[in-house]
Every structure is written in C-alpha cells, then in structure tokens.
mmCIF file of C-alpha atoms in Angstrom:
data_model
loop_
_atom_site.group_PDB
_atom_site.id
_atom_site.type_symbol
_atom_site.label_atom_id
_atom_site.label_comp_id
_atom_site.label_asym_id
_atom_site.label_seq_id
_atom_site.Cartn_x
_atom_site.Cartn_y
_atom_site.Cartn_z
ATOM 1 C CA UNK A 290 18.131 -2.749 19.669
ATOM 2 C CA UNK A 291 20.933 0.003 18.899
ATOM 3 C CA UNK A 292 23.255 -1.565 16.439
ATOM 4 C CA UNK A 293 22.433 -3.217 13.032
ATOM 5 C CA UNK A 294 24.757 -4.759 10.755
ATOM 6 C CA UNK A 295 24.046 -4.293 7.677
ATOM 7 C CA UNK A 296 25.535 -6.849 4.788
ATOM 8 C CA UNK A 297 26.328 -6.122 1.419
ATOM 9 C CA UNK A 298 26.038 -2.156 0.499
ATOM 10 C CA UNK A 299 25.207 -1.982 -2.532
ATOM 11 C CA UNK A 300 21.882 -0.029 -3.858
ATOM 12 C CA UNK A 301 19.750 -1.627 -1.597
ATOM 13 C CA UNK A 302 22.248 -2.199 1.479
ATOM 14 C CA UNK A 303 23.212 1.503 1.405
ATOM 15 C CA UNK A 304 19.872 3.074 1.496
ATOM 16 C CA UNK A 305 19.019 0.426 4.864
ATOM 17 C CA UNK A 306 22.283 1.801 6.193
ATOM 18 C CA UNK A 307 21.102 5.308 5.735
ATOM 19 C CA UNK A 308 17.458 5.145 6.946
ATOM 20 C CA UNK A 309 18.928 3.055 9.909
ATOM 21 C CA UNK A 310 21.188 5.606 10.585
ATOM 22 C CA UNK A 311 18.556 8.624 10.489
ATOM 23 C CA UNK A 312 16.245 6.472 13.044
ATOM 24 C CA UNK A 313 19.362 6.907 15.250
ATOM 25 C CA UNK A 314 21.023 3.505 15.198
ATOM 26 C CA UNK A 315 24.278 2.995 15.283
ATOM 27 C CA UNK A 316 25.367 0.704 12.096
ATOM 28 C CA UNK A 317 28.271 -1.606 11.278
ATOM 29 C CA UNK A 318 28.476 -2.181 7.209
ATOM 30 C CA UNK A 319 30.249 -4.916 5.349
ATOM 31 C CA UNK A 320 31.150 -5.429 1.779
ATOM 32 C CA UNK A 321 33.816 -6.937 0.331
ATOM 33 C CA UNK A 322 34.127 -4.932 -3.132
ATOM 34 C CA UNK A 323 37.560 -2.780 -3.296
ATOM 35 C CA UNK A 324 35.851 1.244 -2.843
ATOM 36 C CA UNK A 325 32.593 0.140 -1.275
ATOM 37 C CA UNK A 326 33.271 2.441 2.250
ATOM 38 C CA UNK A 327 34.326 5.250 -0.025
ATOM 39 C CA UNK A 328 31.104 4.573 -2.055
ATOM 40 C CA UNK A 329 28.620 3.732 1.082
ATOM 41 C CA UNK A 330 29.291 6.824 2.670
ATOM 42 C CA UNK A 331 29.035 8.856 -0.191
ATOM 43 C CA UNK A 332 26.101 7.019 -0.837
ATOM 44 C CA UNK A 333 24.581 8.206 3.046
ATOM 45 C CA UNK A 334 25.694 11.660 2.508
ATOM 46 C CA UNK A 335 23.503 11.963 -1.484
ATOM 47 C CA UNK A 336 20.357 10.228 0.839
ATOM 48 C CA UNK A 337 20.927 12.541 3.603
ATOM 49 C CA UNK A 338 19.680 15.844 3.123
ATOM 50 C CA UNK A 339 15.801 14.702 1.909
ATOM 51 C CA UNK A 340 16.009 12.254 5.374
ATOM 52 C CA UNK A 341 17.038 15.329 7.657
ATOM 53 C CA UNK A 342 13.569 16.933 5.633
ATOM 54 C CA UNK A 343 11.349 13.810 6.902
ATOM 55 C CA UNK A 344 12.916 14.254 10.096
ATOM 56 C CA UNK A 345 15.620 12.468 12.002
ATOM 57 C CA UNK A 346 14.871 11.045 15.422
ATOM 58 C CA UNK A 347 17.310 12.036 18.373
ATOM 59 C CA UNK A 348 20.822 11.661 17.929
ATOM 60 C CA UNK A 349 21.120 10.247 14.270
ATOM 61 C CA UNK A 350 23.817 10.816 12.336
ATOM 62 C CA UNK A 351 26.247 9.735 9.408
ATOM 63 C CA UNK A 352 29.468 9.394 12.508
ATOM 64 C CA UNK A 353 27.805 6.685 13.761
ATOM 65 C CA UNK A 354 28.664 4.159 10.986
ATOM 66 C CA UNK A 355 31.167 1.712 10.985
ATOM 67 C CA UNK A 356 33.068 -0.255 7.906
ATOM 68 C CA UNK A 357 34.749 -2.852 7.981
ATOM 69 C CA UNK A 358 35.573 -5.573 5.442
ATOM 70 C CA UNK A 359 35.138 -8.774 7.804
ATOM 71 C CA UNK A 360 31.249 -9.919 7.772
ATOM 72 C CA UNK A 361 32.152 -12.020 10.761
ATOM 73 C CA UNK A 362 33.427 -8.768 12.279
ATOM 74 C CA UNK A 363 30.271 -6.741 11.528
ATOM 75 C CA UNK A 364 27.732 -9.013 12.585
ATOM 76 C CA UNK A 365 29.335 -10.109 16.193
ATOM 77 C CA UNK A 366 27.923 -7.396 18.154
ATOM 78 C CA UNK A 367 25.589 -6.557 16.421
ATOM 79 C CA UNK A 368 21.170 -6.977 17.962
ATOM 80 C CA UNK A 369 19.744 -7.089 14.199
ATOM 81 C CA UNK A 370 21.005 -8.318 10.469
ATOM 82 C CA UNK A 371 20.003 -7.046 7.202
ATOM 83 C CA UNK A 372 21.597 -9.111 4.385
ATOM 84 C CA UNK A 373 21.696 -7.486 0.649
ATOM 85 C CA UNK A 374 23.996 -9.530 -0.794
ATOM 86 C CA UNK A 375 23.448 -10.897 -4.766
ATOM 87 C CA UNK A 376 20.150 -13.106 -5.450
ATOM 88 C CA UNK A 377 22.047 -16.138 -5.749
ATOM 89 C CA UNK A 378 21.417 -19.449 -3.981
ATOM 90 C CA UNK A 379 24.863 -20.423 -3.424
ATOM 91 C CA UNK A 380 26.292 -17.236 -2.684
ATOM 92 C CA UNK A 381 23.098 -16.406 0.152
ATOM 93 C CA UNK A 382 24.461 -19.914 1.425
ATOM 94 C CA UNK A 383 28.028 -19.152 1.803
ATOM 95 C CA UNK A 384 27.292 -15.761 3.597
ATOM 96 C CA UNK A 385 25.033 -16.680 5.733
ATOM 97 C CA UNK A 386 27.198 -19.791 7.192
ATOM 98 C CA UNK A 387 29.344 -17.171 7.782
ATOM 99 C CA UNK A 388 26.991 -15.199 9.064
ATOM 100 C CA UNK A 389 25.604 -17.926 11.508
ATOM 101 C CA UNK A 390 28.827 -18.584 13.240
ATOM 102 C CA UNK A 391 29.489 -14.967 13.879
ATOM 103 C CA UNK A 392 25.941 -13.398 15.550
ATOM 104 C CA UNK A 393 24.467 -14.244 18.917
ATOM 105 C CA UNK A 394 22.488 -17.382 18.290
ATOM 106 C CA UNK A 395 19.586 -14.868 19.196
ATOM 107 C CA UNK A 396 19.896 -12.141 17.087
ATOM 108 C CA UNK A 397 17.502 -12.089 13.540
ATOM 109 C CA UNK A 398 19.070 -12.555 10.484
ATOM 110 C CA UNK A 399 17.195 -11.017 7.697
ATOM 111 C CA UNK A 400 17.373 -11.280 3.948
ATOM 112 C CA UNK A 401 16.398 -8.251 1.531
ATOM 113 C CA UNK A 402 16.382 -10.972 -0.911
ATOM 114 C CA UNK A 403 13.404 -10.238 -3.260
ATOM 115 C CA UNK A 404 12.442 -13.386 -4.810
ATOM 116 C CA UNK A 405 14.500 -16.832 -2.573
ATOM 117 C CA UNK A 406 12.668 -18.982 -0.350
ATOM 118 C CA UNK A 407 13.736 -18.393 3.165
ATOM 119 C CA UNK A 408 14.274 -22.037 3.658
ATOM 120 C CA UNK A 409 16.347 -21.839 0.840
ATOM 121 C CA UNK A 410 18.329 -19.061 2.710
ATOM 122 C CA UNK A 411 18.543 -20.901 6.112
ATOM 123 C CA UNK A 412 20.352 -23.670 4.534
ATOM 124 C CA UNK A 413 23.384 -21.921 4.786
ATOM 125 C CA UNK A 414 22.944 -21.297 8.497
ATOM 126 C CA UNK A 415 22.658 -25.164 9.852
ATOM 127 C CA UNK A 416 23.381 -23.987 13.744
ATOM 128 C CA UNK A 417 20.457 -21.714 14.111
ATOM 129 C CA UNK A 418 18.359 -21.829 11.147
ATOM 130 C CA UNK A 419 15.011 -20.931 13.652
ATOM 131 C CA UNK A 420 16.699 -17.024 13.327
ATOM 132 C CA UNK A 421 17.111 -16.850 9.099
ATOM 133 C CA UNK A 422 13.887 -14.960 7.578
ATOM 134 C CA UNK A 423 13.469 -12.404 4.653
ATOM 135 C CA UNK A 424 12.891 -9.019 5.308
ATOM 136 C CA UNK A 425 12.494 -7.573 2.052
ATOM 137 C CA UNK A 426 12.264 -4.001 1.673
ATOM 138 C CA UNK A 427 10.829 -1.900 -1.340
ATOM 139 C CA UNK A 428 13.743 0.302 -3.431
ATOM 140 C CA UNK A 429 14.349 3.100 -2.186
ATOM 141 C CA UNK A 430 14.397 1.397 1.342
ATOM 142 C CA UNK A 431 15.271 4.885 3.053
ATOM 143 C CA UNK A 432 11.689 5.864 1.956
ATOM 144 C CA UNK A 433 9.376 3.597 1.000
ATOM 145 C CA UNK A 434 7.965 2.213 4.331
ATOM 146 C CA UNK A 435 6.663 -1.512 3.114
ATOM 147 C CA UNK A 436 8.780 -4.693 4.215
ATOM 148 C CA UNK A 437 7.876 -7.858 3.941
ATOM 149 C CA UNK A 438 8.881 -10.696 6.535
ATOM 150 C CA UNK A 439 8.737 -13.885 5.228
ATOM 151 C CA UNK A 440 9.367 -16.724 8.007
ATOM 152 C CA UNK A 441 11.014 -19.599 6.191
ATOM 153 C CA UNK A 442 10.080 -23.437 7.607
ATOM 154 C CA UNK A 443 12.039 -23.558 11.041
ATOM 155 C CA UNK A 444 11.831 -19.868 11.812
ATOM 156 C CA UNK A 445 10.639 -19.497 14.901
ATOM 157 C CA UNK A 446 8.086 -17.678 15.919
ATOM 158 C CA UNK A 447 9.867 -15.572 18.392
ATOM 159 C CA UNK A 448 12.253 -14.309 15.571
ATOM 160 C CA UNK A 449 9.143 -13.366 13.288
ATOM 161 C CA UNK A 450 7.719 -11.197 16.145
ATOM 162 C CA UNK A 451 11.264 -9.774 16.749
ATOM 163 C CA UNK A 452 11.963 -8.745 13.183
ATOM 164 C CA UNK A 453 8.220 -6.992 12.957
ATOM 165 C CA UNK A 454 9.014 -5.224 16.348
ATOM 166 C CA UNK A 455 12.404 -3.864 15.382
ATOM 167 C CA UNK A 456 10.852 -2.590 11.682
ATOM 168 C CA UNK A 457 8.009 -0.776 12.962
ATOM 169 C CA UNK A 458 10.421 0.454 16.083
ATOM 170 C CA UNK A 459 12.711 1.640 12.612
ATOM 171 C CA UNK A 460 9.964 3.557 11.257
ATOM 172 C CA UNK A 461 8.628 0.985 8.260
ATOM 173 C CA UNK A 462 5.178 -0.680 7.515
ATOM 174 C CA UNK A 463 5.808 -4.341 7.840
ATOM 175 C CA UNK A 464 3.649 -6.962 6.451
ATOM 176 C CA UNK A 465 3.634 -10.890 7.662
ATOM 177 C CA UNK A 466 3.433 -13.237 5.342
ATOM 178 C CA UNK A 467 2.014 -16.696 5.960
ATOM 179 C CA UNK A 468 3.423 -18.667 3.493
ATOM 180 C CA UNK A 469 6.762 -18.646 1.280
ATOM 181 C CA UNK A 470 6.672 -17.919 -1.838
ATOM 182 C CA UNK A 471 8.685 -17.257 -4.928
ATOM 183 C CA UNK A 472 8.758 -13.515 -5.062
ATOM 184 C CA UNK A 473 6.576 -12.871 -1.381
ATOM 185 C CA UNK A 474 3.752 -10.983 -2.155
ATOM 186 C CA UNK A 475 4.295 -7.354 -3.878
ATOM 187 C CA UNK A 476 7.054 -8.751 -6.268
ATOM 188 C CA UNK A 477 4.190 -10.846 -7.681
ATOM 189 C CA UNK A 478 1.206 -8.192 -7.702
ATOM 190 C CA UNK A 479 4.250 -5.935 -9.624
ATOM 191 C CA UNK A 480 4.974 -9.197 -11.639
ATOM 192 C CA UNK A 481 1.228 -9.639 -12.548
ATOM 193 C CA UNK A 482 0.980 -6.180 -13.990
ATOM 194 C CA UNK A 483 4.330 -6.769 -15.953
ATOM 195 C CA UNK A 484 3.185 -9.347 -17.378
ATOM 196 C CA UNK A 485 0.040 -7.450 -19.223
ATOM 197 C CA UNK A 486 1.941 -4.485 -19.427
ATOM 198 C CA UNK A 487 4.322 -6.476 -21.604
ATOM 199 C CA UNK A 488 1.703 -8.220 -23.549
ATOM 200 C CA UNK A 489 -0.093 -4.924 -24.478
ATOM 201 C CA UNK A 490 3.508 -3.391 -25.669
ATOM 202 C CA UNK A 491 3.937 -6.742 -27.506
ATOM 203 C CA UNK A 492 0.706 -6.782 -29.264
ATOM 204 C CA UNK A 493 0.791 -3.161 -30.368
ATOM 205 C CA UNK A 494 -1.902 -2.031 -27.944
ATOM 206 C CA UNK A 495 -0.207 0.653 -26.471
ATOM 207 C CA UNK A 496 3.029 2.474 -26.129
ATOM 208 C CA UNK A 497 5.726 1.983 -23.532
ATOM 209 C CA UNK A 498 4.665 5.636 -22.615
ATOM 210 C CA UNK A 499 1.223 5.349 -22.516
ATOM 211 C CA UNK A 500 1.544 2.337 -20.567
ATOM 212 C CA UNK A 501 3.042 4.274 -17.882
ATOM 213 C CA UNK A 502 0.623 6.705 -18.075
ATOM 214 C CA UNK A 503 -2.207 4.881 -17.622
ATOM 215 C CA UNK A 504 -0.948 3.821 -14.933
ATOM 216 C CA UNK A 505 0.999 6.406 -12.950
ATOM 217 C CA UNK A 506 -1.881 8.829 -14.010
ATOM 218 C CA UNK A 507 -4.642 6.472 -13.162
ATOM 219 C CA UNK A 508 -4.858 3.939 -10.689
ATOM 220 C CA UNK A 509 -1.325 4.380 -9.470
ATOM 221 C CA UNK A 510 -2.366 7.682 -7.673
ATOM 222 C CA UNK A 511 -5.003 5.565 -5.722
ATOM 223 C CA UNK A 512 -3.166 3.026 -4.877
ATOM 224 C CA UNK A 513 -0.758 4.839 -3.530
ATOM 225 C CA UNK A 514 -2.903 6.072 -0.827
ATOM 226 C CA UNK A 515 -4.962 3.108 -0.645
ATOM 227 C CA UNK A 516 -4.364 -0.949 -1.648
ATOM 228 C CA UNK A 517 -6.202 -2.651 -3.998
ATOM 229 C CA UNK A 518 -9.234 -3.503 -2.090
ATOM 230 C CA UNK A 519 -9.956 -0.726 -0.178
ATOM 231 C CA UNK A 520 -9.742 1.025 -3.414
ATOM 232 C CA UNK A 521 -12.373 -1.273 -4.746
ATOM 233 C CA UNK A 522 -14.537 -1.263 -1.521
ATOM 234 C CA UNK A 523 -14.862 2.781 -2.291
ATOM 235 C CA UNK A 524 -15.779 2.074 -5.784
ATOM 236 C CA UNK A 525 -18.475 0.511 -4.886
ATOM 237 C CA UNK A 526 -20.250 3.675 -3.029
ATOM 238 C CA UNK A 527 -22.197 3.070 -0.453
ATOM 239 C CA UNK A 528 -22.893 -1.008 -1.346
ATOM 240 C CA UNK A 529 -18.521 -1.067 -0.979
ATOM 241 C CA UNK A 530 -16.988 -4.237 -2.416
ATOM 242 C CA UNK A 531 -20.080 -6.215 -2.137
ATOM 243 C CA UNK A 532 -21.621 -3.881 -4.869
ATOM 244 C CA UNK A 533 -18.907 -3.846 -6.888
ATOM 245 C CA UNK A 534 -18.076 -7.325 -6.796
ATOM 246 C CA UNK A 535 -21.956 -7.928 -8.105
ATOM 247 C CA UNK A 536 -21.891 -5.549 -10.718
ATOM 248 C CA UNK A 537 -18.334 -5.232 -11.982
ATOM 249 C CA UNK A 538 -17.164 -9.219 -10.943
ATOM 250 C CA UNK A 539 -18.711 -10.588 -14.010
ATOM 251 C CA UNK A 540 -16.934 -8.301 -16.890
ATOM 252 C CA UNK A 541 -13.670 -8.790 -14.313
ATOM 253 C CA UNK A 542 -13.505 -12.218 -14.848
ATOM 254 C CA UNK A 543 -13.760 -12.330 -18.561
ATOM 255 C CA UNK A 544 -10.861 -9.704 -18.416
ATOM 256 C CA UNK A 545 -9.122 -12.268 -16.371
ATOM 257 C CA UNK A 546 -9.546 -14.670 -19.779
ATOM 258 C CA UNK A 547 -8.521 -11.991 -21.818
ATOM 259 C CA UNK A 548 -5.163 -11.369 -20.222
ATOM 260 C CA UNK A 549 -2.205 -12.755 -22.225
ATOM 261 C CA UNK A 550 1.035 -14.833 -21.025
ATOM 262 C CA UNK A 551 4.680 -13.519 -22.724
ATOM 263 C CA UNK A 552 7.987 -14.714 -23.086
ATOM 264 C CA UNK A 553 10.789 -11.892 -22.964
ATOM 265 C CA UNK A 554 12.003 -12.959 -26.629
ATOM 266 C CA UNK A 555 14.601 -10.762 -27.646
ATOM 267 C CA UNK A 556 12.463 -8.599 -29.819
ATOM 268 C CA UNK A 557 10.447 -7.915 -27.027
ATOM 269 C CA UNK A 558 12.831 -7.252 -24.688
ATOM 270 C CA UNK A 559 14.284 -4.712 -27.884
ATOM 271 C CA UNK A 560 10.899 -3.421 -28.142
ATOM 272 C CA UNK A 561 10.826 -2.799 -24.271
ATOM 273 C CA UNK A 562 14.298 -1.244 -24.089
ATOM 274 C CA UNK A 563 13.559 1.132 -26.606
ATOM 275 C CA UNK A 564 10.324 2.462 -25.699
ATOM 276 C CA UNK A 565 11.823 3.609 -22.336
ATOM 277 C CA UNK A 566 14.756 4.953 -24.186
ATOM 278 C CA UNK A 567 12.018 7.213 -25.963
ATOM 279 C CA UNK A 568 9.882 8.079 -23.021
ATOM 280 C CA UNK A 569 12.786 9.417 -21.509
ATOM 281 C CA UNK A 570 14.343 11.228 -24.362
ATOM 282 C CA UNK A 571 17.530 11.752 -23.316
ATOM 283 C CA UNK A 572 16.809 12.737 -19.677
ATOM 284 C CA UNK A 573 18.867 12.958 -17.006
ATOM 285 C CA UNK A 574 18.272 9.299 -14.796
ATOM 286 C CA UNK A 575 20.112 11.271 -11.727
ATOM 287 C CA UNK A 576 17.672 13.977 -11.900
ATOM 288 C CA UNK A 577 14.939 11.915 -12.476
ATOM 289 C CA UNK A 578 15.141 9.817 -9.353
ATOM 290 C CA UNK A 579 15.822 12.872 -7.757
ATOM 291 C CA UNK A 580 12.445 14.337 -8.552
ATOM 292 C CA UNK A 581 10.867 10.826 -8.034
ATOM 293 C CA UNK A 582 12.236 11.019 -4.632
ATOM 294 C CA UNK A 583 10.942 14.711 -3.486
ATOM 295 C CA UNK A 584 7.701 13.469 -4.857
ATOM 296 C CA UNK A 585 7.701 10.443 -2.501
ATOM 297 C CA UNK A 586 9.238 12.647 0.516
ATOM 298 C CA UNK A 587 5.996 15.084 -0.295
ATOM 299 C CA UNK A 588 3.270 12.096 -0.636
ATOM 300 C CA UNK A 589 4.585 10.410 2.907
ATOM 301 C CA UNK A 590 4.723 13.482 4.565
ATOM 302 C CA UNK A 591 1.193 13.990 3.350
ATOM 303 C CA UNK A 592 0.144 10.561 4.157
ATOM 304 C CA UNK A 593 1.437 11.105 7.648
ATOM 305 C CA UNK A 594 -1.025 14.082 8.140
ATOM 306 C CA UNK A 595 -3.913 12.133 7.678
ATOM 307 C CA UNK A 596 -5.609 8.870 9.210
ATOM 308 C CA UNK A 597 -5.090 6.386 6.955
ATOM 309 C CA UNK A 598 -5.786 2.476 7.127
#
C-alpha cells in the first residue's frame, strides 16, 4: 500500500496524515471546513521536527501530501482509508455512503471513531459493508503506537487481516478485538478509572492534583512499560499472578464493592473544571503538550531499546 486517504483533518486526522507521511506514504487529505489545507499542513510541519527525531523511513516527506476538498476525489485511488470525521451516527453514515461509492470495493475503510459500533458505521456503506471497520487510534496518533481494529458484523475477515497488516507495516501496535463494543476496549479501561477518579474528587477524597499524581507518579509509570497484568504477574514475585491473585484477590474484590458510580451533575463537572484550572496555574497548554510529547518521543525510543512483551 503507498497511498492513504485520510478523511476529516482535524486533531486526530492531521496527526494520521503526519505519521503516515513520515512512514513514507504518499497521502491524499479531505476536509470540507473553509482553511483546513492551510491548517493541515501547518499542522504536519508543528508534528514534524520530533518525527524526523524518531526517525523517518526512506523517502518521507511533507511534498507528498495532497488536498483536496472532494472526499469522493480523495478516496478513489487511494489502497487504505482512515476516517476522522465527528462522532455522530448520522454524519459517519452520510460520509461513508459517500465514501463507499468512491473506493475500490477492496480497499479498507477505517473509522478513528472512538466510541460507534462498526455496524453502526457500515450502515452508511450498503454496497460493501464486508470493508467498514474501526481503526481507532490513541491521541497523539503520530506517537502513540496502540490502534484498535474493531470488525463490525459483516466485516470480513480478509479486511480485518488487511487493516492489521497495513498498521503494523505503518509502524503502530494494533490490537484485534473480538467483539464490538461501545467504546472498544482502552476507552473503557480509561472510562473505568474516570469514573473513580471522579467519585474520589466528588466525595472530597482527594484533589484533582493529587489524583493525577497518584497516578502519573504511581502506577502510570508501570503501565506504561507494561499492561495491567503483566504488571500484576511481577507483583506477585516469583508465585506471578497466581500468588497475587491468592493473596491480594480477596481485599481486590471488596475494593471492587467499594468503588462508587457518578453522574457529571453540574457541580461536579464545576468541581472538575476547576481543579484542572488550579493544577495548571496558568500554564502554557502549548508548552505543555509540547513537553508531554518529548517525554513520549524519549519513553518510545527507550522502549524500542529493550525487549519488551
């Protein structure tokens, strides 16, 4: 595969344009929004310079995209799809008709969507629905590696296979899942967490800060190297997960009681708004996903020097 077309370039859609583009692809963008070519390609050249420091693969470059404002234009030569458009039903439907009557009945067409059905997806695309999945990457897509594909009910398998081929071939880490659901798989580990994390700052536990320091000081550092249960497995010593499921399963599970549901009522959402609004103090939020980003460009590049699972 050498050219994606890539639909919808907003936050998402231009960061897949610009890793696509440093993996040496050449790329055809869409969006109908009046400024989004001026704004996509300034877009590539702010993601740039940290991609040229993980390394560009032979002949990538920002000259080889293309704009234009036609979807049906973009997508009819192209050997791969990535949709980004809004998460709305209707409007997935109405692009991806489109969408369906433009691309080679055998080229993928994948959804970044982050929470629709797949099936829900393909019913805008009634001639080849077997070709509609979700592929949906993790923000910043141009450097976190994770995607999930998410085969909807008549996807074949054929297209599955294809999209995890051309994602690994594109330099990401992507993950099959077996069933659709609401929100795939690491939406609803995140939403899990939320949903405590919420609860705590709603009962007075903890502050918004602390919160985030408990976790991006604790158990966020492991898991970024390792998941969740190979973290557990080497908590457990030499007995792994077996051990630790014997000793530590009991008091687990009466956590699991413990753990509260929450409603986003509108003093909690005031509550939730503000606490960030004091953690960061006034910060710049440029400069701060700037430094977020060098320290993901330094933890991948460290992650690629050692064997990892």
């Amino acid at each position: 595969m050498r050219r994606v077309a890539v639909v919808s370039t907003g936050v998402i859609g231009a960061s897949w344009v610009a890793h696509f583009l440093a993996h040496g692809l050449d790329v055809t963008a869409t969006d109908p929004a009046d400024g989004a070519e001026e704004r996509l390609r300034a877009d590539v050249a702010a993601h740039w310079p940290l991609l040229e420091r993980l390394g560009l693969a032979d002949g990538a470059s920002p000259q080889r995209l293309r704009f234009t404002s036609d979807p049906a234009e973009a997508v009819a030569d192209a050997d791969f799809v990535q949709e980004n458009g809004p998460e709305r039903e209707e409007v997935k439907n109405a692009l991806f008709a489109v969408l369906d009557a433009a691309a080679r009945p055998d080229v993928v067409l994948a959804s970044s969507s982050s929470g629709l059905l797949p099936s829900t997806i393909a019913r805008g695309a009634p001639q080849h629905p077997q070709r509609v999945l979700v592929g949906h990457p993790f923000n910043p897509p141009h450097l976190i590696p994770l995607v999930e594909v998410v085969p909807g009910e008549k996807t074949s398998e054929a297209a599955v296979e294809q999209a995890m081929a051309f994602y690994t071939a594109a330099g990401k880490r992507p993950i099959r899942l077996r069933q659709e659901l609401p929100g795939h798989v690491a939406n609803r580990l995140q939403a899990a967490l939320w949903q405590e994390a919420f609860s705590l700052v709603e009962r007075g536990v903890a502050s918004v800060a602390d919160i985030d320091t408990a976790i991006s000081q604790g158990p966020g550092l492991r898991w970024a190297i390792l998941g969740p249960f190979l973290t557990k497995d080497l908590s457990g010593g030499p007995g792994g997960i077996a051990h630790d499921l014997e000793h530590l399963g009991p008091p687990t599970e009466r956590w699991w009681r413990d753990l509260r549901s929450v409603t986003l009522t509108p003093e909690l959402t005031a509550a939730l708004v503000a606490g960030v609004a004091e953690e960061l103090a006034g910060a710049d939020r440029a400069e701060l996903v700037a430094r977020r980003d060098t320290v993901l460009h330094a933890l991948l590049a460290a992650k690629s020097r050692v064997d990892l699972p």
